[in-house]
PDB file of C-alpha atoms in Angstrom:
ATOM      1  CA  MET A 192      11.757  31.676 -10.728  1.00 39.00           C
ATOM      2  CA  LYS A 193       8.582  32.715  -8.867  1.00 43.00           C
ATOM      3  CA  ASN A 194       8.018  30.108  -6.076  1.00 48.00           C
ATOM      4  CA  ASN A 195       4.264  29.088  -6.360  1.00 52.00           C
ATOM      5  CA  PHE A 196       3.993  27.107  -2.860  1.00 57.00           C
ATOM      6  CA  ILE A 197       3.446  27.923   0.591  1.00 73.00           C
ATOM      7  CA  ILE A 198       5.140  26.753   3.663  1.00 75.00           C
ATOM      8  CA  SER A 199       3.656  26.523   6.666  1.00 78.00           C
ATOM      9  CA  GLU A 200       5.458  27.147  10.209  1.00 77.00           C
ATOM     10  CA  GLU A 201       5.154  23.378  10.991  1.00 82.00           C
ATOM     11  CA  GLU A 202       6.897  22.097   7.520  1.00 84.00           C
ATOM     12  CA  TRP A 203       9.086  24.712   8.000  1.00 82.00           C
ATOM     13  CA  GLU A 204      10.529  23.678  11.182  1.00 84.00           C
ATOM     14  CA  GLU A 205      10.458  19.879  10.408  1.00 88.00           C
ATOM     15  CA  ILE A 206      12.468  20.878   6.745  1.00 88.00           C
ATOM     16  CA  GLU A 207      15.025  22.450   8.721  1.00 86.00           C
ATOM     17  CA  ASN A 208      15.498  19.919  11.431  1.00 88.00           C
ATOM     18  CA  PHE A 209      15.698  17.215   8.596  1.00 88.00           C
ATOM     19  CA  LEU A 210      18.629  19.375   7.190  1.00 89.00           C
ATOM     20  CA  LYS A 211      20.158  19.821  10.379  1.00 86.00           C
ATOM     21  CA  GLY A 212      19.672  16.027  11.221  1.00 87.00           C
ATOM     22  CA  ASP A 213      17.996  16.891  14.594  1.00 86.00           C
ATOM     23  CA  LEU A 214      14.965  13.743  13.428  1.00 87.00           C
ATOM     24  CA  PRO A 215      14.526  10.972  14.066  1.00 90.00           C
ATOM     25  CA  GLN A 216      16.435   8.347  11.892  1.00 91.00           C
ATOM     26  CA  GLU A 217      12.758   6.876  10.975  1.00 89.00           C
ATOM     27  CA  THR A 218      11.375  10.339  10.005  1.00 89.00           C
ATOM     28  CA  ILE A 219      14.660  11.087   8.318  1.00 89.00           C
ATOM     29  CA  ASP A 220      13.853   8.278   5.792  1.00 89.00           C
ATOM     30  CA  ILE A 221      10.344   9.119   5.334  1.00 92.00           C
ATOM     31  CA  MET A 222      11.473  12.643   4.241  1.00 88.00           C
ATOM     32  CA  LYS A 223      14.207  11.492   1.790  1.00 89.00           C
ATOM     33  CA  LYS A 224      11.606   9.154   0.187  1.00 90.00           C
ATOM     34  CA  ARG A 225       9.508  12.269  -0.114  1.00 89.00           C
ATOM     35  CA  LEU A 226      12.339  14.001  -1.940  1.00 87.00           C
ATOM     36  CA  LYS A 227      12.519  11.451  -4.616  1.00 87.00           C
ATOM     37  CA  ASP A 228       8.766  11.010  -5.173  1.00 90.00           C
ATOM     38  CA  GLU A 229       7.584  14.557  -4.655  1.00 88.00           C
ATOM     39  CA  PRO A 230       9.028  17.694  -6.758  1.00 85.00           C
ATOM     40  CA  ALA A 231       7.259  19.888  -4.548  1.00 84.00           C
ATOM     41  CA  PHE A 232       8.233  18.940  -1.581  1.00 86.00           C
ATOM     42  CA  SER A 233      12.065  18.738  -3.043  1.00 83.00           C
ATOM     43  CA  GLU A 234      12.067  22.717  -4.258  1.00 81.00           C
ATOM     44  CA  LYS A 235      10.690  23.139  -0.263  1.00 83.00           C
ATOM     45  CA  VAL A 236      13.598  21.730   0.907  1.00 85.00           C
ATOM     46  CA  ALA A 237      15.932  23.460  -1.844  1.00 82.00           C
ATOM     47  CA  HIS A 238      14.314  27.082  -0.713  1.00 74.00           C
ATOM     48  CA  VAL A 239      14.897  26.342   2.577  1.00 76.00           C
ATOM     49  CA  ARG A 240      18.410  24.892   2.301  1.00 78.00           C
ATOM     50  CA  LEU A 241      19.500  28.251   0.361  1.00 69.00           C
ATOM     51  CA  LEU A 242      17.905  30.229   3.150  1.00 67.00           C
ATOM     52  CA  MET A 243      19.970  28.340   5.621  1.00 67.00           C
ATOM     53  CA  THR A 244      23.486  29.127   3.985  1.00 63.00           C
ATOM     54  CA  GLY A 245      22.884  32.250   3.754  1.00 53.00           C
ATOM     55  CA  ILE A 246      21.939  32.952   7.172  1.00 53.00           C
ATOM     56  CA  ARG A 247      25.366  30.764   7.884  1.00 53.00           C
ATOM     57  CA  GLU A 248      27.561  32.793   5.858  1.00 49.00           C
ATOM     58  CA  VAL A 249      26.466  36.198   7.613  1.00 42.00           C
ATOM     59  CA  ALA A 250      27.104  34.393  11.308  1.00 49.00           C
ATOM     60  CA  LEU A 251      30.105  32.975   9.889  1.00 51.00           C
ATOM     61  CA  GLU A 252      32.269  36.414  10.286  1.00 46.00           C
ATOM     62  CA  ALA A 253      31.140  36.574  13.574  1.00 47.00           C
ATOM     63  CA  ASP A 254      32.485  32.814  14.396  1.00 50.00           C
ATOM     64  CA  LEU A 255      35.624  33.343  13.347  1.00 50.00           C
ATOM     65  CA  LYS A 256      36.214  36.469  15.719  1.00 45.00           C
ATOM     66  CA  LYS A 257      36.016  33.569  18.427  1.00 46.00           C
ATOM     67  CA  ILE A 258      38.157  30.967  17.191  1.00 45.00           C
ATOM     68  CA  ARG A 259      42.013  31.169  19.060  1.00 44.00           C
ATOM     69  CA  LEU A 260      44.986  29.329  17.783  1.00 41.00           C
ATOM     70  CA  PRO A 261      46.436  25.728  19.519  1.00 45.00           C
ATOM     71  CA  HIS A 262      48.457  28.240  21.492  1.00 44.00           C
ATOM     72  CA  GLY A 263      45.642  30.369  22.897  1.00 43.00           C
ATOM     73  CA  GLU A 264      46.464  33.271  20.613  1.00 43.00           C
ATOM     74  CA  ASN A 265      44.092  35.297  19.295  1.00 42.00           C
ATOM     75  CA  VAL A 266      43.567  35.332  15.195  1.00 40.00           C
ATOM     76  CA  VAL A 267      45.016  38.394  14.166  1.00 40.00           C
ATOM     77  CA  HIS A 268      42.419  40.239  12.585  1.00 39.00           C
ATOM     78  CA  ARG A 269      42.615  43.119   9.899  1.00 41.00           C
ATOM     79  CA  ILE A 270      40.529  45.946  10.508  1.00 41.00           C
ATOM     80  CA  PRO A 271      38.328  46.714   7.506  1.00 45.00           C
ATOM     81  CA  ASN A 272      38.174  50.087   6.575  1.00 49.00           C
ATOM     82  CA  LYS A 273      34.580  51.808   6.653  1.00 47.00           C
ATOM     83  CA  LYS A 274      33.698  50.646   2.976  1.00 48.00           C
ATOM     84  CA  GLN A 275      34.427  46.840   4.066  1.00 50.00           C
ATOM     85  CA  TYR A 276      31.858  47.348   6.835  1.00 46.00           C
ATOM     86  CA  TYR A 277      29.080  48.863   4.905  1.00 49.00           C
ATOM     87  CA  PHE A 278      29.297  46.188   2.200  1.00 51.00           C
ATOM     88  CA  ARG A 279      29.110  43.153   5.080  1.00 54.00           C
ATOM     89  CA  TRP A 280      26.252  44.900   6.945  1.00 50.00           C
ATOM     90  CA  MET A 281      24.247  45.564   3.693  1.00 58.00           C
ATOM     91  CA  ALA A 282      24.715  41.919   2.868  1.00 58.00           C
ATOM     92  CA  ALA A 283      23.679  41.213   5.959  1.00 56.00           C
ATOM     93  CA  ALA A 284      20.654  43.184   5.679  1.00 58.00           C
ATOM     94  CA  ALA A 285      20.019  42.006   2.543  1.00 61.00           C
ATOM     95  CA  ILE A 286      19.543  38.135   3.610  1.00 62.00           C
ATOM     96  CA  ILE A 287      17.832  39.266   7.164  1.00 59.00           C
ATOM     97  CA  ALA A 288      15.287  41.320   4.637  1.00 59.00           C
ATOM     98  CA  VAL A 289      14.844  38.364   2.294  1.00 56.00           C
ATOM     99  CA  VAL A 290      13.988  36.095   5.206  1.00 56.00           C
ATOM    100  CA  SER A 291      11.657  38.416   6.863  1.00 54.00           C
ATOM    101  CA  ALA A 292       9.625  38.928   3.848  1.00 53.00           C
ATOM    102  CA  ILE A 293       9.641  34.729   3.121  1.00 53.00           C
ATOM    103  CA  ALA A 294       8.452  34.496   6.685  1.00 49.00           C
ATOM    104  CA  TYR A 295       5.614  37.091   6.086  1.00 47.00           C
ATOM    105  CA  PHE A 296       4.504  36.135   2.896  1.00 46.00           C
ATOM    106  CA  ASN A 297       4.496  32.301   3.692  1.00 47.00           C
ATOM    107  CA  VAL A 298       3.481  32.563   6.971  1.00 43.00           C
ATOM    108  CA  PHE A 299       1.529  35.098   8.092  1.00 41.00           C
ATOM    109  CA  THR A 300      -0.382  36.381   5.291  1.00 41.00           C
ATOM    110  CA  ASN A 301      -2.834  34.319   3.137  1.00 49.00           C
ATOM    111  CA  SER A 302      -4.273  32.790   6.148  1.00 82.00           C
ATOM    112  CA  GLU A 303      -7.105  30.693   4.277  1.00 84.00           C
ATOM    113  CA  HIS A 304      -3.960  28.894   2.846  1.00 85.00           C
ATOM    114  CA  ARG A 305      -2.035  28.840   6.164  1.00 88.00           C
ATOM    115  CA  LEU A 306      -5.190  27.103   7.609  1.00 89.00           C
ATOM    116  CA  PHE A 307      -5.569  24.769   4.715  1.00 92.00           C
ATOM    117  CA  SER A 308      -1.932  23.396   4.603  1.00 90.00           C
ATOM    118  CA  LYS A 309      -1.984  23.077   8.635  1.00 91.00           C
ATOM    119  CA  TYR A 310      -5.533  20.973   8.591  1.00 93.00           C
ATOM    120  CA  TYR A 311      -5.468  19.276   5.161  1.00 94.00           C
ATOM    121  CA  PHE A 312      -4.081  15.710   4.726  1.00 93.00           C
ATOM    122  CA  PRO A 313      -5.128  12.879   2.017  1.00 93.00           C
ATOM    123  CA  ASP A 314      -7.346  10.326   2.999  1.00 93.00           C
ATOM    124  CA  SER A 315      -5.135   7.343   3.562  1.00 90.00           C
ATOM    125  CA  GLY A 316      -7.237   4.860   1.284  1.00 91.00           C
ATOM    126  CA  LEU A 317      -8.888   1.745   1.284  1.00 86.00           C
ATOM    127  CA  VAL A 318      -7.449  -1.718   2.588  1.00 69.00           C
ATOM    128  CA  SER A 319     -10.236  -3.200   0.562  1.00 51.00           C
ATOM    129  CA  SER A 320     -12.237  -2.329  -2.226  1.00 48.00           C
ATOM    130  CA  MET A 321     -14.966  -0.771  -0.059  1.00 49.00           C
ATOM    131  CA  GLY A 322     -18.133  -0.069  -1.859  1.00 48.00           C
ATOM    132  CA  VAL A 323     -17.291  -1.444  -5.256  1.00 50.00           C
ATOM    133  CA  SER A 324     -17.281  -5.111  -5.670  1.00 46.00           C
ATOM    134  CA  ASP A 325     -14.569  -7.286  -6.319  1.00 51.00           C
ATOM    135  CA  ASN A 326     -12.532  -5.296  -8.878  1.00 73.00           C
ATOM    136  CA  TYR A 327      -9.032  -5.796  -9.807  1.00 77.00           C
ATOM    137  CA  ASP A 328      -9.191  -2.044 -11.625  1.00 86.00           C
ATOM    138  CA  PHE A 329     -10.549  -0.740  -8.548  1.00 88.00           C
ATOM    139  CA  ASP A 330      -7.508  -2.176  -6.957  1.00 85.00           C
ATOM    140  CA  VAL A 331      -4.968  -1.136  -9.379  1.00 87.00           C
ATOM    141  CA  ALA A 332      -6.487   2.550  -8.545  1.00 90.00           C
ATOM    142  CA  MET A 333      -6.502   2.460  -5.054  1.00 89.00           C
ATOM    143  CA  ILE A 334      -2.976   1.233  -5.015  1.00 88.00           C
ATOM    144  CA  ASN A 335      -1.708   4.428  -7.212  1.00 90.00           C
ATOM    145  CA  TYR A 336      -4.011   6.316  -5.050  1.00 93.00           C
ATOM    146  CA  LYS A 337      -1.999   5.391  -2.026  1.00 90.00           C
ATOM    147  CA  SER A 338       1.525   5.964  -3.637  1.00 89.00           C
ATOM    148  CA  GLY A 339       0.416   9.493  -4.434  1.00 93.00           C
ATOM    149  CA  LYS A 340      -0.232   8.747  -8.141  1.00 93.00           C
ATOM    150  CA  TYR A 341      -3.124  10.612  -8.471  1.00 96.00           C
ATOM    151  CA  ASP A 342      -3.253  11.778 -11.738  1.00 96.00           C
ATOM    152  CA  GLN A 343      -3.061   7.702 -13.121  1.00 95.00           C
ATOM    153  CA  SER A 344      -5.539   6.805 -10.521  1.00 96.00           C
ATOM    154  CA  ILE A 345      -8.281   9.423 -11.391  1.00 97.00           C
ATOM    155  CA  VAL A 346      -7.781   8.029 -15.005  1.00 97.00           C
ATOM    156  CA  GLU A 347      -8.298   4.357 -13.744  1.00 95.00           C
ATOM    157  CA  MET A 348     -11.508   5.346 -11.591  1.00 96.00           C
ATOM    158  CA  LYS A 349     -12.701   7.601 -13.882  1.00 96.00           C
ATOM    159  CA  LYS A 350     -13.269   4.768 -16.192  1.00 94.00           C
ATOM    160  CA  LEU A 351     -14.759   2.517 -13.541  1.00 94.00           C
ATOM    161  CA  LEU A 352     -17.198   5.823 -13.050  1.00 95.00           C
ATOM    162  CA  LEU A 353     -18.631   5.604 -16.427  1.00 94.00           C
ATOM    163  CA  PHE A 354     -20.541   2.392 -15.340  1.00 92.00           C
ATOM    164  CA  ASN A 355     -21.960   3.564 -12.200  1.00 92.00           C
ATOM    165  CA  PRO A 356     -21.900   7.394 -12.165  1.00 94.00           C
ATOM    166  CA  ASN A 357     -23.261   8.089  -8.930  1.00 93.00           C
ATOM    167  CA  ASN A 358     -20.999   5.407  -7.042  1.00 95.00           C
ATOM    168  CA  ASP A 359     -19.377   7.672  -3.551  1.00 96.00           C
ATOM    169  CA  THR A 360     -16.583   5.594  -3.300  1.00 95.00           C
ATOM    170  CA  LEU A 361     -15.242   6.688  -7.044  1.00 96.00           C
ATOM    171  CA  ASN A 362     -16.645   9.916  -6.274  1.00 97.00           C
ATOM    172  CA  TYR A 363     -14.867  10.182  -2.791  1.00 97.00           C
ATOM    173  CA  PHE A 364     -11.540   9.362  -4.283  1.00 97.00           C
ATOM    174  CA  ILE A 365     -11.548  11.000  -7.789  1.00 98.00           C
ATOM    175  CA  GLY A 366     -12.507  14.253  -5.376  1.00 98.00           C
ATOM    176  CA  ASN A 367      -9.553  13.579  -3.080  1.00 97.00           C
ATOM    177  CA  SER A 368      -7.168  12.653  -6.083  1.00 98.00           C
ATOM    178  CA  PHE A 369      -8.207  16.276  -7.355  1.00 98.00           C
ATOM    179  CA  LEU A 370      -7.670  18.043  -4.199  1.00 97.00           C
ATOM    180  CA  ALA A 371      -4.108  16.590  -3.639  1.00 96.00           C
ATOM    181  CA  LEU A 372      -3.130  17.797  -7.178  1.00 97.00           C
ATOM    182  CA  ASP A 373      -4.262  21.475  -6.139  1.00 95.00           C
ATOM    183  CA  LYS A 374      -7.406  21.299  -8.636  1.00 97.00           C
ATOM    184  CA  VAL A 375      -9.399  22.482  -6.035  1.00 97.00           C
ATOM    185  CA  ASP A 376     -12.501  23.153  -8.541  1.00 97.00           C
ATOM    186  CA  SER A 377     -12.338  19.689  -9.892  1.00 97.00           C
ATOM    187  CA  ALA A 378     -11.965  18.259  -6.644  1.00 98.00           C
ATOM    188  CA  ILE A 379     -15.434  20.255  -5.125  1.00 97.00           C
ATOM    189  CA  SER A 380     -17.410  18.782  -7.844  1.00 97.00           C
ATOM    190  CA  TYR A 381     -16.826  15.239  -7.439  1.00 98.00           C
ATOM    191  CA  LEU A 382     -16.791  15.546  -3.349  1.00 98.00           C
ATOM    192  CA  LYS A 383     -20.405  17.657  -3.615  1.00 97.00           C
ATOM    193  CA  VAL A 384     -21.753  14.083  -4.670  1.00 97.00           C
ATOM    194  CA  VAL A 385     -20.916  12.590  -1.977  1.00 97.00           C
ATOM    195  CA  ALA A 386     -21.533  15.260   0.783  1.00 97.00           C
ATOM    196  CA  VAL A 387     -24.772  15.050   0.345  1.00 95.00           C
ATOM    197  CA  ASN A 388     -25.477  11.467   0.462  1.00 95.00           C
ATOM    198  CA  ASN A 389     -26.447  10.865   3.996  1.00 93.00           C
ATOM    199  CA  GLN A 390     -26.456   7.240   3.407  1.00 94.00           C
ATOM    200  CA  SER A 391     -22.645   7.350   2.171  1.00 95.00           C
ATOM    201  CA  ALA A 392     -20.404   5.764   4.424  1.00 95.00           C
ATOM    202  CA  PHE A 393     -17.860   8.941   3.126  1.00 96.00           C
ATOM    203  CA  ALA A 394     -20.762  11.383   3.632  1.00 97.00           C
ATOM    204  CA  LYS A 395     -19.012  12.985   6.628  1.00 97.00           C
ATOM    205  CA  ASP A 396     -15.066  12.842   5.343  1.00 97.00           C
ATOM    206  CA  ALA A 397     -16.382  14.315   2.312  1.00 97.00           C
ATOM    207  CA  ASN A 398     -17.862  17.364   3.856  1.00 97.00           C
ATOM    208  CA  TRP A 399     -14.420  17.917   5.804  1.00 97.00           C
ATOM    209  CA  TYR A 400     -12.282  17.871   2.212  1.00 97.00           C
ATOM    210  CA  LEU A 401     -15.039  19.969   0.808  1.00 97.00           C
ATOM    211  CA  GLY A 402     -14.820  22.626   3.440  1.00 97.00           C
ATOM    212  CA  LEU A 403     -11.056  22.545   3.190  1.00 97.00           C
ATOM    213  CA  ALA A 404     -11.449  23.214  -0.762  1.00 97.00           C
ATOM    214  CA  TYR A 405     -13.524  25.997   0.022  1.00 96.00           C
ATOM    215  CA  LEU A 406     -11.086  27.385   2.743  1.00 95.00           C
ATOM    216  CA  LYS A 407      -8.391  27.307   0.279  1.00 94.00           C
ATOM    217  CA  LEU A 408     -10.751  29.302  -2.370  1.00 95.00           C
ATOM    218  CA  LYS A 409     -11.024  31.865   0.612  1.00 93.00           C
ATOM    219  CA  GLN A 410     -14.541  31.306   0.651  1.00 95.00           C
ATOM    220  CA  LYS A 411     -14.785  30.919   4.362  1.00 94.00           C
ATOM    221  CA  GLU A 412     -18.565  30.609   4.800  1.00 95.00           C
ATOM    222  CA  LYS A 413     -19.233  27.745   2.331  1.00 96.00           C
ATOM    223  CA  ALA A 414     -15.819  26.300   4.042  1.00 96.00           C
ATOM    224  CA  ALA A 415     -17.117  26.695   7.732  1.00 96.00           C
ATOM    225  CA  LEU A 416     -20.868  25.245   6.501  1.00 97.00           C
ATOM    226  CA  PHE A 417     -19.602  22.518   5.106  1.00 97.00           C
ATOM    227  CA  ILE A 418     -16.548  21.657   8.056  1.00 97.00           C
ATOM    228  CA  SER A 419     -19.468  21.846  10.550  1.00 97.00           C
ATOM    229  CA  ARG A 420     -21.355  18.895   8.905  1.00 96.00           C
ATOM    230  CA  SER A 421     -18.011  16.388   9.310  1.00 96.00           C
ATOM    231  CA  ASP A 422     -17.019  14.894  12.297  1.00 95.00           C
ATOM    232  CA  ASN A 423     -13.495  15.451  12.047  1.00 95.00           C
ATOM    233  CA  GLU A 424     -11.778  15.209  15.778  1.00 95.00           C
ATOM    234  CA  LYS A 425     -10.718  18.737  14.841  1.00 94.00           C
ATOM    235  CA  LYS A 426     -13.644  19.986  13.630  1.00 95.00           C
ATOM    236  CA  ASP A 427     -13.998  22.360  16.275  1.00 95.00           C
ATOM    237  CA  GLU A 428     -10.804  23.689  16.662  1.00 94.00           C
ATOM    238  CA  LEU A 429     -10.325  24.851  12.732  1.00 95.00           C
ATOM    239  CA  LEU A 430     -14.299  26.358  12.983  1.00 95.00           C
ATOM    240  CA  LYS A 431     -12.932  28.795  15.728  1.00 93.00           C
ATOM    241  CA  ARG A 432      -9.927  29.392  13.813  1.00 92.00           C
ATOM    242  CA  ILE A 433     -12.015  30.335  10.709  1.00 91.00           C
ATOM    243  CA  SER A 434     -14.222  32.678  12.508  1.00 87.00           C
ATOM    244  CA  LYS A 435     -11.495  34.471  13.745  1.00 79.00           C
TER     245      LYS A 435
END
């Protein structure tokens, strides 16, 4: 099966530490929940686990040579013939090649996607129905959004949008939901409505996410334009990296 995901350097390290158990228990619990709730994340973890297993198997041969018996006697090894050496080295070389290829394609290529992965985090959502009158339907939609049920949240918010097409809150979170689902073009169409509305409390944030959306589409000039209009604390840092 072809892998259609990208694992950033930071995420690769975090998953590796998770598999080794080298993370605080609170972080481990969070990642276990992500494994249940996020199929894409589960696929990434399985991918890293597979590679780690392959590398360990190659290293095992060398580790066995260091094992000693209880009385200090060295483990006796049968000397393999040249053909056995050949196949062992071929196996090791094949695994190294796979790891190198994945590191190259997932980390060092596609710089726009790499930057997107590094700087993109979904908006955490609202505590209350900001911008929408006390509305049970909106509260339900926001709960679904904050729970990562973006498809369901979009359906519910679109129903509300029919009665108030220019509502900045609805447009902003529908756009964010589409971006979280990697439906970038749809995300842009909703985020634009908010980004140009200087009266909106979400305008600055909408520009940030709009810039990230264009970055995902490899449109660096548009990405830089909208990111520059945001007030995100990492704005200058990202703009410098885009301009490289």
